[in-house]
PDB file of C-alpha atoms in Angstrom:
ATOM      1  CA  MET A 287     -16.147 -27.384 -41.698  1.00 49.00           C
ATOM      2  CA  ASP A 288     -13.901 -24.904 -43.467  1.00 47.00           C
ATOM      3  CA  SER A 289     -12.023 -22.174 -41.640  1.00 48.00           C
ATOM      4  CA  PRO A 290     -13.698 -18.781 -42.051  1.00 49.00           C
ATOM      5  CA  ASN A 291     -10.399 -16.906 -42.036  1.00 51.00           C
ATOM      6  CA  VAL A 292      -7.503 -17.243 -44.448  1.00 50.00           C
ATOM      7  CA  HIS A 293      -4.037 -16.927 -42.947  1.00 68.00           C
ATOM      8  CA  SER A 294      -0.840 -17.358 -44.862  1.00 61.00           C
ATOM      9  CA  ASP A 295       1.344 -20.141 -43.461  1.00 68.00           C
ATOM     10  CA  ALA A 296       4.312 -19.095 -45.571  1.00 68.00           C
ATOM     11  CA  ARG A 297       7.591 -19.264 -43.691  1.00 81.00           C
ATOM     12  CA  ARG A 298       9.212 -16.125 -42.313  1.00 85.00           C
ATOM     13  CA  PRO A 299      12.844 -15.807 -41.184  1.00 86.00           C
ATOM     14  CA  LEU A 300      13.643 -15.946 -37.474  1.00 89.00           C
ATOM     15  CA  SER A 301      14.120 -12.519 -35.894  1.00 96.00           C
ATOM     16  CA  THR A 302      15.086 -11.239 -32.474  1.00 97.00           C
ATOM     17  CA  PRO A 303      11.617  -9.829 -31.687  1.00 97.00           C
ATOM     18  CA  VAL A 304       9.999 -13.176 -32.493  1.00 98.00           C
ATOM     19  CA  VAL A 305      12.490 -15.090 -30.330  1.00 97.00           C
ATOM     20  CA  VAL A 306      11.799 -12.753 -27.422  1.00 98.00           C
ATOM     21  CA  GLY A 307       8.066 -12.890 -28.105  1.00 98.00           C
ATOM     22  CA  LEU A 308       7.946 -16.679 -28.130  1.00 98.00           C
ATOM     23  CA  LEU A 309       9.951 -16.922 -24.918  1.00 98.00           C
ATOM     24  CA  LEU A 310       7.629 -14.391 -23.285  1.00 98.00           C
ATOM     25  CA  ALA A 311       4.469 -16.062 -24.603  1.00 98.00           C
ATOM     26  CA  LEU A 312       5.403 -19.658 -23.853  1.00 97.00           C
ATOM     27  CA  PHE A 313       7.320 -19.262 -20.596  1.00 96.00           C
ATOM     28  CA  GLY A 314       6.842 -15.718 -19.293  1.00 96.00           C
ATOM     29  CA  ILE A 315       3.911 -16.387 -16.960  1.00 95.00           C
ATOM     30  CA  PRO A 316       5.349 -19.490 -15.219  1.00 93.00           C
ATOM     31  CA  LEU A 317       8.838 -17.989 -14.937  1.00 93.00           C
ATOM     32  CA  ILE A 318       7.545 -14.829 -13.279  1.00 91.00           C
ATOM     33  CA  GLY A 319       5.405 -17.037 -11.064  1.00 87.00           C
ATOM     34  CA  GLU A 320       8.572 -18.753  -9.827  1.00 85.00           C
ATOM     35  CA  LEU A 321       9.567 -15.444  -8.206  1.00 84.00           C
ATOM     36  CA  ASN A 322       6.800 -16.090  -5.641  1.00 81.00           C
ATOM     37  CA  PHE A 323       5.880 -12.446  -5.099  1.00 76.00           C
ATOM     38  CA  ALA A 324       2.797 -13.423  -3.092  1.00 72.00           C
ATOM     39  CA  THR A 325       4.820 -15.550  -0.678  1.00 75.00           C
ATOM     40  CA  ARG A 326       7.575 -12.968  -0.321  1.00 74.00           C
ATOM     41  CA  PHE A 327       5.136 -10.241   0.647  1.00 74.00           C
ATOM     42  CA  GLY A 328       2.939 -12.497   2.774  1.00 76.00           C
ATOM     43  CA  VAL A 329      -0.342 -11.788   1.008  1.00 79.00           C
ATOM     44  CA  SER A 330      -3.537 -13.726   1.640  1.00 88.00           C
ATOM     45  CA  THR A 331      -4.815 -16.599  -0.490  1.00 86.00           C
ATOM     46  CA  VAL A 332      -7.097 -14.234  -2.373  1.00 91.00           C
ATOM     47  CA  GLY A 333      -4.205 -11.826  -2.808  1.00 90.00           C
ATOM     48  CA  ALA A 334      -2.026 -14.607  -4.194  1.00 89.00           C
ATOM     49  CA  TYR A 335      -4.564 -15.389  -6.905  1.00 92.00           C
ATOM     50  CA  LEU A 336      -4.910 -11.711  -7.766  1.00 93.00           C
ATOM     51  CA  VAL A 337      -1.123 -11.298  -7.981  1.00 91.00           C
ATOM     52  CA  SER A 338      -1.016 -14.299 -10.308  1.00 92.00           C
ATOM     53  CA  ASP A 339      -3.663 -12.735 -12.541  1.00 95.00           C
ATOM     54  CA  LEU A 340      -1.868  -9.395 -12.522  1.00 94.00           C
ATOM     55  CA  THR A 341       1.233 -11.218 -13.739  1.00 94.00           C
ATOM     56  CA  LYS A 342      -0.737 -12.646 -16.661  1.00 97.00           C
ATOM     57  CA  TRP A 343      -2.018  -9.215 -17.671  1.00 98.00           C
ATOM     58  CA  ALA A 344       1.510  -7.764 -17.438  1.00 97.00           C
ATOM     59  CA  VAL A 345       2.847 -10.465 -19.761  1.00 97.00           C
ATOM     60  CA  VAL A 346       0.027  -9.844 -22.244  1.00 98.00           C
ATOM     61  CA  ALA A 347       0.653  -6.099 -22.159  1.00 98.00           C
ATOM     62  CA  GLY A 348       4.340  -6.710 -22.843  1.00 98.00           C
ATOM     63  CA  LEU A 349       3.526  -9.105 -25.671  1.00 98.00           C
ATOM     64  CA  ILE A 350       1.123  -6.693 -27.361  1.00 98.00           C
ATOM     65  CA  ALA A 351       3.672  -3.887 -27.061  1.00 98.00           C
ATOM     66  CA  LEU A 352       6.278  -6.166 -28.630  1.00 98.00           C
ATOM     67  CA  VAL A 353       4.018  -6.987 -31.590  1.00 98.00           C
ATOM     68  CA  VAL A 354       3.051  -3.373 -32.243  1.00 98.00           C
ATOM     69  CA  PHE A 355       6.284  -1.509 -31.529  1.00 98.00           C
ATOM     70  CA  TRP A 356       9.136  -4.019 -32.011  1.00 98.00           C
ATOM     71  CA  GLU A 357       7.783  -6.378 -34.638  1.00 98.00           C
ATOM     72  CA  ASP A 358       5.925  -3.418 -36.171  1.00 97.00           C
ATOM     73  CA  ARG A 359       2.971  -5.598 -37.113  1.00 97.00           C
ATOM     74  CA  PRO A 360      -0.801  -5.284 -36.651  1.00 97.00           C
ATOM     75  CA  LEU A 361      -2.631  -7.214 -33.961  1.00 98.00           C
ATOM     76  CA  THR A 362      -4.430  -9.120 -36.710  1.00 97.00           C
ATOM     77  CA  SER A 363      -1.105 -10.936 -37.134  1.00 97.00           C
ATOM     78  CA  ILE A 364      -1.868 -12.692 -33.844  1.00 98.00           C
ATOM     79  CA  GLY A 365      -5.498 -13.370 -34.711  1.00 97.00           C
ATOM     80  CA  LEU A 366      -7.089 -10.396 -32.982  1.00 97.00           C
ATOM     81  CA  GLU A 367     -10.117  -9.773 -35.181  1.00 97.00           C
ATOM     82  CA  ILE A 368     -13.870  -9.310 -34.795  1.00 97.00           C
ATOM     83  CA  PRO A 369     -15.570 -12.707 -35.056  1.00 97.00           C
ATOM     84  CA  ASP A 370     -18.833 -13.364 -36.858  1.00 97.00           C
ATOM     85  CA  ILE A 371     -21.951 -14.977 -35.410  1.00 98.00           C
ATOM     86  CA  ARG A 372     -21.096 -18.394 -36.823  1.00 98.00           C
ATOM     87  CA  GLN A 373     -17.681 -18.360 -35.169  1.00 98.00           C
ATOM     88  CA  ILE A 374     -19.190 -17.379 -31.815  1.00 98.00           C
ATOM     89  CA  ALA A 375     -21.770 -20.159 -32.086  1.00 98.00           C
ATOM     90  CA  VAL A 376     -19.057 -22.718 -32.836  1.00 98.00           C
ATOM     91  CA  ALA A 377     -16.947 -21.383 -29.955  1.00 98.00           C
ATOM     92  CA  ILE A 378     -19.803 -21.812 -27.480  1.00 98.00           C
ATOM     93  CA  GLY A 379     -20.689 -25.255 -28.801  1.00 98.00           C
ATOM     94  CA  VAL A 380     -17.107 -26.486 -28.594  1.00 98.00           C
ATOM     95  CA  GLY A 381     -16.805 -25.136 -25.044  1.00 98.00           C
ATOM     96  CA  LEU A 382     -19.941 -26.978 -23.937  1.00 98.00           C
ATOM     97  CA  GLY A 383     -18.839 -30.174 -25.674  1.00 98.00           C
ATOM     98  CA  ALA A 384     -15.361 -29.987 -24.161  1.00 97.00           C
ATOM     99  CA  VAL A 385     -16.780 -29.735 -20.652  1.00 97.00           C
ATOM    100  CA  VAL A 386     -19.027 -32.749 -21.201  1.00 96.00           C
ATOM    101  CA  LEU A 387     -16.165 -34.841 -22.637  1.00 96.00           C
ATOM    102  CA  GLY A 388     -13.765 -33.642 -19.957  1.00 93.00           C
ATOM    103  CA  LEU A 389     -16.152 -34.614 -17.168  1.00 90.00           C
ATOM    104  CA  LEU A 390     -16.840 -38.001 -18.728  1.00 90.00           C
ATOM    105  CA  ALA A 391     -13.118 -38.730 -19.112  1.00 87.00           C
ATOM    106  CA  THR A 392     -12.471 -37.597 -15.551  1.00 84.00           C
ATOM    107  CA  GLY A 393     -15.287 -39.747 -14.222  1.00 82.00           C
ATOM    108  CA  VAL A 394     -13.873 -42.827 -15.918  1.00 79.00           C
ATOM    109  CA  ALA A 395     -10.423 -42.077 -14.473  1.00 73.00           C
ATOM    110  CA  VAL A 396     -11.795 -41.555 -10.966  1.00 71.00           C
ATOM    111  CA  VAL A 397     -13.704 -44.825 -11.018  1.00 68.00           C
ATOM    112  CA  SER A 398     -10.962 -46.916 -12.627  1.00 71.00           C
ATOM    113  CA  LEU A 399      -7.930 -45.389 -10.901  1.00 67.00           C
ATOM    114  CA  GLY A 400      -9.420 -44.182  -7.635  1.00 66.00           C
ATOM    115  CA  LEU A 401      -8.119 -40.641  -8.093  1.00 64.00           C
ATOM    116  CA  GLY A 402      -9.313 -37.690  -6.001  1.00 62.00           C
ATOM    117  CA  GLN A 403     -10.063 -34.041  -6.707  1.00 60.00           C
ATOM    118  CA  PRO A 404      -6.899 -31.946  -7.208  1.00 60.00           C
ATOM    119  CA  ASP A 405      -5.969 -29.507  -4.426  1.00 60.00           C
ATOM    120  CA  ALA A 406      -5.965 -26.595  -6.881  1.00 63.00           C
ATOM    121  CA  LEU A 407      -9.640 -27.114  -7.735  1.00 66.00           C
ATOM    122  CA  SER A 408     -10.563 -27.384  -4.055  1.00 68.00           C
ATOM    123  CA  ALA A 409      -8.726 -24.124  -3.336  1.00 77.00           C
ATOM    124  CA  VAL A 410     -10.476 -22.293  -6.169  1.00 85.00           C
ATOM    125  CA  SER A 411     -13.903 -23.532  -5.034  1.00 83.00           C
ATOM    126  CA  ARG A 412     -13.393 -21.804  -1.654  1.00 87.00           C
ATOM    127  CA  LEU A 413     -12.690 -18.369  -3.163  1.00 92.00           C
ATOM    128  CA  PRO A 414     -15.252 -15.522  -3.099  1.00 94.00           C
ATOM    129  CA  LEU A 415     -17.458 -15.273  -6.198  1.00 95.00           C
ATOM    130  CA  TRP A 416     -15.927 -11.984  -7.369  1.00 96.00           C
ATOM    131  CA  VAL A 417     -12.462 -13.530  -7.313  1.00 96.00           C
ATOM    132  CA  LYS A 418     -13.689 -16.540  -9.290  1.00 96.00           C
ATOM    133  CA  VAL A 419     -15.134 -14.208 -11.943  1.00 97.00           C
ATOM    134  CA  ILE A 420     -11.801 -12.405 -12.226  1.00 97.00           C
ATOM    135  CA  LEU A 421     -10.006 -15.755 -12.575  1.00 97.00           C
ATOM    136  CA  VAL A 422     -12.377 -16.895 -15.322  1.00 97.00           C
ATOM    137  CA  VAL A 423     -12.088 -13.682 -17.347  1.00 98.00           C
ATOM    138  CA  THR A 424      -8.334 -13.318 -16.875  1.00 98.00           C
ATOM    139  CA  ALA A 425      -7.510 -16.896 -17.826  1.00 97.00           C
ATOM    140  CA  ALA A 426      -9.761 -16.852 -20.890  1.00 98.00           C
ATOM    141  CA  ILE A 427      -8.229 -13.690 -22.333  1.00 98.00           C
ATOM    142  CA  THR A 428      -4.586 -13.843 -21.291  1.00 98.00           C
ATOM    143  CA  GLU A 429      -3.956 -17.558 -21.781  1.00 97.00           C
ATOM    144  CA  GLU A 430      -5.442 -17.523 -25.262  1.00 98.00           C
ATOM    145  CA  LEU A 431      -3.324 -14.551 -26.287  1.00 98.00           C
ATOM    146  CA  VAL A 432      -0.048 -16.053 -25.103  1.00 98.00           C
ATOM    147  CA  TRP A 433      -0.461 -19.819 -25.564  1.00 97.00           C
ATOM    148  CA  ARG A 434      -2.735 -19.841 -28.581  1.00 97.00           C
ATOM    149  CA  SER A 435      -2.656 -16.758 -30.784  1.00 97.00           C
ATOM    150  CA  TYR A 436       0.912 -15.479 -30.548  1.00 98.00           C
ATOM    151  CA  SER A 437       2.584 -18.857 -30.071  1.00 98.00           C
ATOM    152  CA  ILE A 438       0.695 -20.676 -32.818  1.00 98.00           C
ATOM    153  CA  GLU A 439       0.938 -17.831 -35.328  1.00 97.00           C
ATOM    154  CA  ARG A 440       4.654 -17.191 -34.894  1.00 97.00           C
ATOM    155  CA  LEU A 441       5.630 -20.872 -34.763  1.00 97.00           C
ATOM    156  CA  THR A 442       3.543 -21.457 -37.873  1.00 97.00           C
ATOM    157  CA  GLU A 443       5.379 -18.633 -39.631  1.00 96.00           C
ATOM    158  CA  LEU A 444       8.756 -20.046 -38.614  1.00 96.00           C
ATOM    159  CA  THR A 445       8.029 -23.631 -39.649  1.00 95.00           C
ATOM    160  CA  GLY A 446       5.413 -23.208 -42.373  1.00 94.00           C
ATOM    161  CA  ARG A 447       3.278 -25.803 -40.568  1.00 95.00           C
ATOM    162  CA  VAL A 448       0.370 -24.832 -38.362  1.00 96.00           C
ATOM    163  CA  TRP A 449       0.362 -28.221 -36.657  1.00 96.00           C
ATOM    164  CA  VAL A 450       3.843 -27.548 -35.267  1.00 96.00           C
ATOM    165  CA  GLY A 451       2.675 -24.347 -33.631  1.00 96.00           C
ATOM    166  CA  ALA A 452      -0.443 -26.062 -32.341  1.00 97.00           C
ATOM    167  CA  ALA A 453       1.484 -29.033 -30.917  1.00 97.00           C
ATOM    168  CA  VAL A 454       4.199 -26.971 -29.230  1.00 97.00           C
ATOM    169  CA  SER A 455       1.735 -24.566 -27.627  1.00 96.00           C
ATOM    170  CA  ALA A 456      -0.459 -27.435 -26.422  1.00 97.00           C
ATOM    171  CA  VAL A 457       2.431 -29.384 -24.872  1.00 96.00           C
ATOM    172  CA  VAL A 458       3.801 -26.310 -23.090  1.00 96.00           C
ATOM    173  CA  PHE A 459       0.331 -25.323 -21.869  1.00 95.00           C
ATOM    174  CA  LEU A 460      -0.327 -28.785 -20.413  1.00 93.00           C
ATOM    175  CA  ALA A 461       3.146 -29.069 -18.881  1.00 92.00           C
ATOM    176  CA  ILE A 462       2.756 -25.730 -17.112  1.00 90.00           C
ATOM    177  CA  HIS A 463      -0.648 -26.667 -15.680  1.00 85.00           C
ATOM    178  CA  PHE A 464       0.300 -30.204 -14.614  1.00 83.00           C
ATOM    179  CA  PRO A 465       2.104 -29.377 -11.314  1.00 78.00           C
ATOM    180  CA  ALA A 466      -0.958 -27.587  -9.923  1.00 75.00           C
ATOM    181  CA  TRP A 467      -3.613 -29.948 -11.249  1.00 75.00           C
ATOM    182  CA  GLY A 468      -1.894 -33.342 -11.091  1.00 75.00           C
ATOM    183  CA  LEU A 469      -2.961 -36.446 -13.011  1.00 76.00           C
ATOM    184  CA  ILE A 470      -6.681 -36.147 -12.316  1.00 79.00           C
ATOM    185  CA  GLY A 471      -6.652 -32.517 -13.371  1.00 81.00           C
ATOM    186  CA  ALA A 472      -4.544 -33.235 -16.436  1.00 85.00           C
ATOM    187  CA  ILE A 473      -7.270 -35.440 -17.909  1.00 88.00           C
ATOM    188  CA  PRO A 474      -9.907 -32.713 -18.419  1.00 90.00           C
ATOM    189  CA  GLN A 475      -7.127 -30.200 -19.102  1.00 92.00           C
ATOM    190  CA  ALA A 476      -5.990 -32.328 -22.032  1.00 94.00           C
ATOM    191  CA  VAL A 477      -9.538 -32.384 -23.422  1.00 95.00           C
ATOM    192  CA  PHE A 478      -9.923 -28.637 -22.940  1.00 96.00           C
ATOM    193  CA  THR A 479      -6.535 -27.922 -24.527  1.00 96.00           C
ATOM    194  CA  LEU A 480      -7.355 -29.972 -27.610  1.00 97.00           C
ATOM    195  CA  ALA A 481     -10.648 -28.083 -27.918  1.00 98.00           C
ATOM    196  CA  LEU A 482      -8.995 -24.676 -27.546  1.00 98.00           C
ATOM    197  CA  VAL A 483      -6.188 -25.446 -29.972  1.00 98.00           C
ATOM    198  CA  GLY A 484      -8.670 -26.899 -32.444  1.00 98.00           C
ATOM    199  CA  VAL A 485     -10.925 -23.847 -32.281  1.00 98.00           C
ATOM    200  CA  TYR A 486      -8.001 -21.492 -32.774  1.00 98.00           C
ATOM    201  CA  VAL A 487      -6.499 -23.439 -35.679  1.00 98.00           C
ATOM    202  CA  TRP A 488      -9.932 -23.578 -37.327  1.00 98.00           C
ATOM    203  CA  SER A 489     -10.757 -19.906 -36.864  1.00 98.00           C
ATOM    204  CA  ARG A 490      -7.297 -18.290 -36.571  1.00 97.00           C
ATOM    205  CA  ASN A 491      -9.160 -15.763 -34.433  1.00 98.00           C
ATOM    206  CA  VAL A 492      -8.205 -15.382 -30.778  1.00 98.00           C
ATOM    207  CA  VAL A 493     -11.561 -13.881 -29.807  1.00 98.00           C
ATOM    208  CA  VAL A 494     -13.188 -17.163 -30.831  1.00 98.00           C
ATOM    209  CA  SER A 495     -10.880 -19.249 -28.648  1.00 98.00           C
ATOM    210  CA  VAL A 496     -11.341 -16.743 -25.799  1.00 98.00           C
ATOM    211  CA  VAL A 497     -15.094 -17.395 -25.946  1.00 98.00           C
ATOM    212  CA  THR A 498     -14.521 -21.165 -25.850  1.00 98.00           C
ATOM    213  CA  HIS A 499     -12.099 -20.798 -22.944  1.00 98.00           C
ATOM    214  CA  GLY A 500     -14.557 -18.553 -21.135  1.00 98.00           C
ATOM    215  CA  VAL A 501     -17.381 -21.063 -21.526  1.00 98.00           C
ATOM    216  CA  ILE A 502     -15.203 -23.887 -20.194  1.00 97.00           C
ATOM    217  CA  ASN A 503     -13.922 -21.919 -17.207  1.00 96.00           C
ATOM    218  CA  ALA A 504     -17.316 -20.443 -16.352  1.00 97.00           C
ATOM    219  CA  LEU A 505     -18.909 -23.879 -16.275  1.00 96.00           C
ATOM    220  CA  MET A 506     -16.064 -25.526 -14.360  1.00 92.00           C
ATOM    221  CA  ILE A 507     -15.500 -22.758 -11.804  1.00 93.00           C
ATOM    222  CA  LEU A 508     -18.784 -20.874 -11.485  1.00 94.00           C
ATOM    223  CA  VAL A 509     -21.619 -23.226 -12.464  1.00 93.00           C
ATOM    224  CA  LEU A 510     -20.781 -26.870 -11.776  1.00 86.00           C
ATOM    225  CA  PRO A 511     -19.590 -26.401  -8.160  1.00 82.00           C
ATOM    226  CA  VAL A 512     -22.997 -24.898  -7.396  1.00 81.00           C
ATOM    227  CA  VAL A 513     -25.175 -27.514  -9.078  1.00 79.00           C
ATOM    228  CA  LEU A 514     -23.173 -30.647  -8.287  1.00 66.00           C
TER     229      LEU A 514
END
């Protein structure tokens, strides 16, 4: 299946805006999270999740401003384009397939290793529905913009190899999620990450990977806890 978009992987020289952008994209969200604003101000569990999501949106806003005003480049340079119907169909299909594979892999691990459900998933399952919807939408949009589109595109430009950008973004993404999700959570996360990176590298369109991410999160957070 050929990629529908053509992006140049020609190398570009390293610049200060790109260094700052990569640091913000790859590490901005977890570093700001280490400030523990929710704990410092004694907010509720729901409030803590909302503060976390607000942090993600702030990082994305800063990243977009950096691309437009400091790098002086269009948002198409980070894969922000209107997808076609075929891309959307692939995005949905990959999301559904990733959930099935992720659940199968997790089931095998639970049976063979005797692992239990991660605390993070249990905490999310107890949240009100409206908060879960915000979590699903926020994660799908913000995480794809920082850990897929900007990171992969700029690392590809620096190295001339898209697989370097894909590998670095995937490793960082998994490492950041591991403390909250643990080993049992890392198994489906690894499957989901491979799917998301693969969709982005194929399409070079962040809207496509956002759709895949949204399908995965909606099924895992909104649908499966109700039907299982």
